Amino acid sequence: MRLVLFKIMAITFVSAILNPLFGQEVSGQINDSSNTGISEVVILFDGQRLSKTNIDGTFTLPEGYKFPLKVELSHPSFSDRVVILSEGNTVFTLKYLDKSENLEEVIVSSTYQKESNVIIPTSKVASKKLEEYSPVNLVSAINEIPGVYIQSGAINTNRIVIRGVGSRTLYGTNKIRAYFNGIPVTNGAGETSIDAFDPEDIDNIEIVKGPKATQYGTNLGGTLMLNSKQAGEGETYLKNSFTLGSFGLIKNNISVATASKKLSFNINFDHLESDGFRENSDYNRNTVLFTSNYEINSKNEIGVLINYIDYFAQIPSSIGQTAMAEDPTQAAFTWGAAQGYEDNKQVLTGLNYTHRFSDEFSNTTSFFYSYIDHYEPRPFNILDEYTYGYGARTLFAKDFTFLKNSANLSFGSEFYIDQYNWKTSENLYQSNNGNGSLEGQLLSDNRENRDNLNVFATITLPITKRLKAQLGLNVNKTSYSFVDEFNVGENNKDADRSFDPILAPNLNLVYQFTNFLSVYANVSRGFNYPSIEETLTPEGLINPDLGPETGFNYELGSEAFLFNRKLKVHLSAYLLDINNLLVADRVGEDQYIGRNAGKTEQKGIELSVLYRQAFSNGFSFSPYVNAEISNNRFIDFVDGNADYSGNKLTGVPGFKVNGGIHFGFKNFGLSTNFIHIGEVPMDDANTIYSDEYTVFNAKLSYRNQITKHLFIEVNAGVNNFMDETYASSILINAIGFGNSEPRYYYPGMPRNWFGGLKIGYTL
């Protein structure tokens, strides 16, 4: 891998020297929406400052650049904008920071829907924020969002909790819906995994908290929308990012991309390997991502997505309190003895087609296919499974006039069908002479067919010049069938389960008091279906009485901009009432069944504060803080003879705060950040809590434009530099078997470092 990197460096360096530079001096003008020139706008090319506007909003570029030239326009009080400079296209307009500040702005029919199009504020994580952390995973950056908490047991073991929803899922995430480039990555059982997506391939992530994104599912937890990086029109580049770090970390990412007016494509390859800091925690992953779009003519466009992931991950699993205190690097005894691991290969493909009937009316239709092959030796059995799924999604968008203002109607449907095939076998690791897992006799052989249909419509109406309303409706129909391929006769457990249709309405309101202050409100209904495994009884039969969780979300919030828009404050309060809460009861070692337990009330307050300040000498700083206080409780929860009504919801911290400061000076950047997690109840009786903890991180980078086409960046960082011992994830309601302690804890990583080199060549 190092030899490949050195070859790339040599090729790009020689190419940069030999490539002649042609160009001419170009000047331009940058205005606001009232055509007034904006001063202090920085013009950036590949992160390097080329020029800055004067008091009249004009700028001049130095000679020697070849046009057309893709640059970024940046100002702390306005939204950043990427533009193409040419001789005849040098007057540009910048808008104030957020689209919610201008009610005259409407949702426009787009060529490919990659945003939720919710009119009230949603949370977004841009690639710049991802670059402030280690390039290994997405967890740290997403955890900055108030109301969102990802518990991370390992690179491949994450559980996403949004406003308390999903906290009772024992492994993985299954109460949100996620999309990658507009293609669903949530399977037919509602399970979502984002661990394998490479942060260096991601351009942005939008997080909708609660069931507000009508056209992208109405799960109670919310929706995640991940979008990959794309080359801009007129841009061609080759980039390589190489990272080394603690515990045998090696990561290499190569990106090749080009885009013209008609055709664009991106190819990304990523390799990641790590020894892990715990026993039995090796990790090795390779991913390939290909995206392409082709404009047939002004009315028709097609796009392709292919994402392949292949990873091998050993599993150290959770440990007990004594092991956590004495040596958190150890694996759970049985998992270490079995040398448990997962071997996973998955493919996601999508084809989208956009047709514009007119400037105001368009349709985007996508077809997609996914395949996952998973093999996992566990102490209690060996799981061998594969899943393939396919589906289609169509979305019509129509702009029209309402009360002399622009409005929008969107409607469509999405269906997803998948088949899950799984077998379990005996694990004879105890008689394998210390060589780990050994497959024995077949224990089960099953097939599940899962169908999911969503039909949706959303209308956005400017009621007055300051008041905008958005009304949506989602109708869902889900059914399962279970086929027992192992047992015959009266022991056969074939069964079908078809749930009644669920209607999920949604209302968003936003009112703009001034250009600096807006308020909003939301009322929405959502649901979460149980997986087919949760519907099974201990005897392996489908429980016909187990139904979906349903609930209503109520939210009020406000955004304010102060000090010439350098300070942004976002405050919100929510109440989420959930009925028929799905809980998992343990029936054996790492084996669970589901049931509807009762009712919860989840409420909280979230605050985000961000300040941006830039100076004429090239120095800038941007402090921020995000905080949440929540009160999540069981309203009605009786488990056998135990009444947990009134207790705190298990697995949710009552307090989370994070913040940091990003400093910039010319070519240097320094990001410092911290996250503090309050104590978490680990059992339904609230008799045991995890300890609160605080983790600090920092990253320093230097970037330089060697030539007009070649840039380099050197970076180094330290995670958990105070070397805090903490549980980065917990297993709720753990039970000890025999004389063993309950295994509640997944230890967080101790102090670790990383360093990287990035090289990019742009034509």
PDB file of C-alpha atoms in Angstrom, residues 337-341 343 373-385 422-433 435-445 486:
ATOM      1  CA  ALA A 337     -12.207 -18.505  23.498  1.00  0.00           C
ATOM      2  CA  ALA A 338     -14.438 -18.877  20.426  1.00  0.00           C
ATOM      3  CA  GLN A 339     -12.412 -16.207  18.579  1.00  0.00           C
ATOM      4  CA  GLY A 340     -15.743 -14.757  17.495  1.00  0.00           C
ATOM      5  CA  TYR A 341     -15.886 -12.576  14.417  1.00  0.00           C
ATOM      6  CA  ASP A 343     -17.203 -11.711   7.883  1.00  0.00           C
ATOM      7  CA  ASP A 373     -23.539 -12.062   2.900  1.00  0.00           C
ATOM      8  CA  HIS A 374     -22.780 -12.398   6.615  1.00  0.00           C
ATOM      9  CA  TYR A 375     -21.009 -15.142   8.575  1.00  0.00           C
ATOM     10  CA  GLU A 376     -20.656 -14.841  12.347  1.00  0.00           C
ATOM     11  CA  PRO A 377     -19.263 -17.514  14.707  1.00  0.00           C
ATOM     12  CA  ARG A 378     -20.586 -16.790  18.207  1.00  0.00           C
ATOM     13  CA  PRO A 379     -20.019 -18.726  21.445  1.00  0.00           C
ATOM     14  CA  PHE A 380     -23.594 -19.996  21.573  1.00  0.00           C
ATOM     15  CA  ASN A 381     -23.895 -20.845  17.837  1.00  0.00           C
ATOM     16  CA  ILE A 382     -22.643 -19.982  14.359  1.00  0.00           C
ATOM     17  CA  LEU A 383     -24.842 -17.720  12.255  1.00  0.00           C
ATOM     18  CA  ASP A 384     -24.658 -18.009   8.456  1.00  0.00           C
ATOM     19  CA  GLU A 385     -26.972 -15.603   6.642  1.00  0.00           C
ATOM     20  CA  TRP A 422     -30.348 -17.647   7.902  1.00  0.00           C
ATOM     21  CA  LYS A 423     -28.976 -20.823   9.434  1.00  0.00           C
ATOM     22  CA  THR A 424     -27.495 -21.555  12.836  1.00  0.00           C
ATOM     23  CA  SER A 425     -25.106 -24.374  13.682  1.00  0.00           C
ATOM     24  CA  GLU A 426     -23.390 -25.651  16.777  1.00  0.00           C
ATOM     25  CA  ASN A 427     -20.118 -23.939  17.700  1.00  0.00           C
ATOM     26  CA  LEU A 428     -17.684 -26.601  18.886  1.00  0.00           C
ATOM     27  CA  TYR A 429     -14.951 -24.156  19.903  1.00  0.00           C
ATOM     28  CA  GLN A 430     -14.608 -25.794  23.334  1.00  0.00           C
ATOM     29  CA  SER A 431     -13.411 -29.024  21.691  1.00  0.00           C
ATOM     30  CA  ASN A 432     -11.238 -27.366  19.018  1.00  0.00           C
ATOM     31  CA  ASN A 433      -7.920 -27.367  20.940  1.00  0.00           C
ATOM     32  CA  ASN A 435      -8.228 -22.876  17.669  1.00  0.00           C
ATOM     33  CA  GLY A 436     -11.471 -20.962  17.993  1.00  0.00           C
ATOM     34  CA  SER A 437     -14.818 -21.639  16.383  1.00  0.00           C
ATOM     35  CA  LEU A 438     -15.637 -24.911  14.672  1.00  0.00           C
ATOM     36  CA  GLU A 439     -18.928 -25.474  12.874  1.00  0.00           C
ATOM     37  CA  GLY A 440     -20.965 -28.419  14.088  1.00  0.00           C
ATOM     38  CA  GLN A 441     -24.462 -29.789  13.602  1.00  0.00           C
ATOM     39  CA  LEU A 442     -27.133 -27.656  11.921  1.00  0.00           C
ATOM     40  CA  LEU A 443     -29.585 -26.208  14.450  1.00  0.00           C
ATOM     41  CA  SER A 444     -31.975 -24.192  12.281  1.00  0.00           C
ATOM     42  CA  ASP A 445     -32.608 -23.177   8.692  1.00  0.00           C
ATOM     43  CA  PHE A 486     -35.466 -27.215   9.125  1.00  0.00           C
TER      44      PHE A 486
END
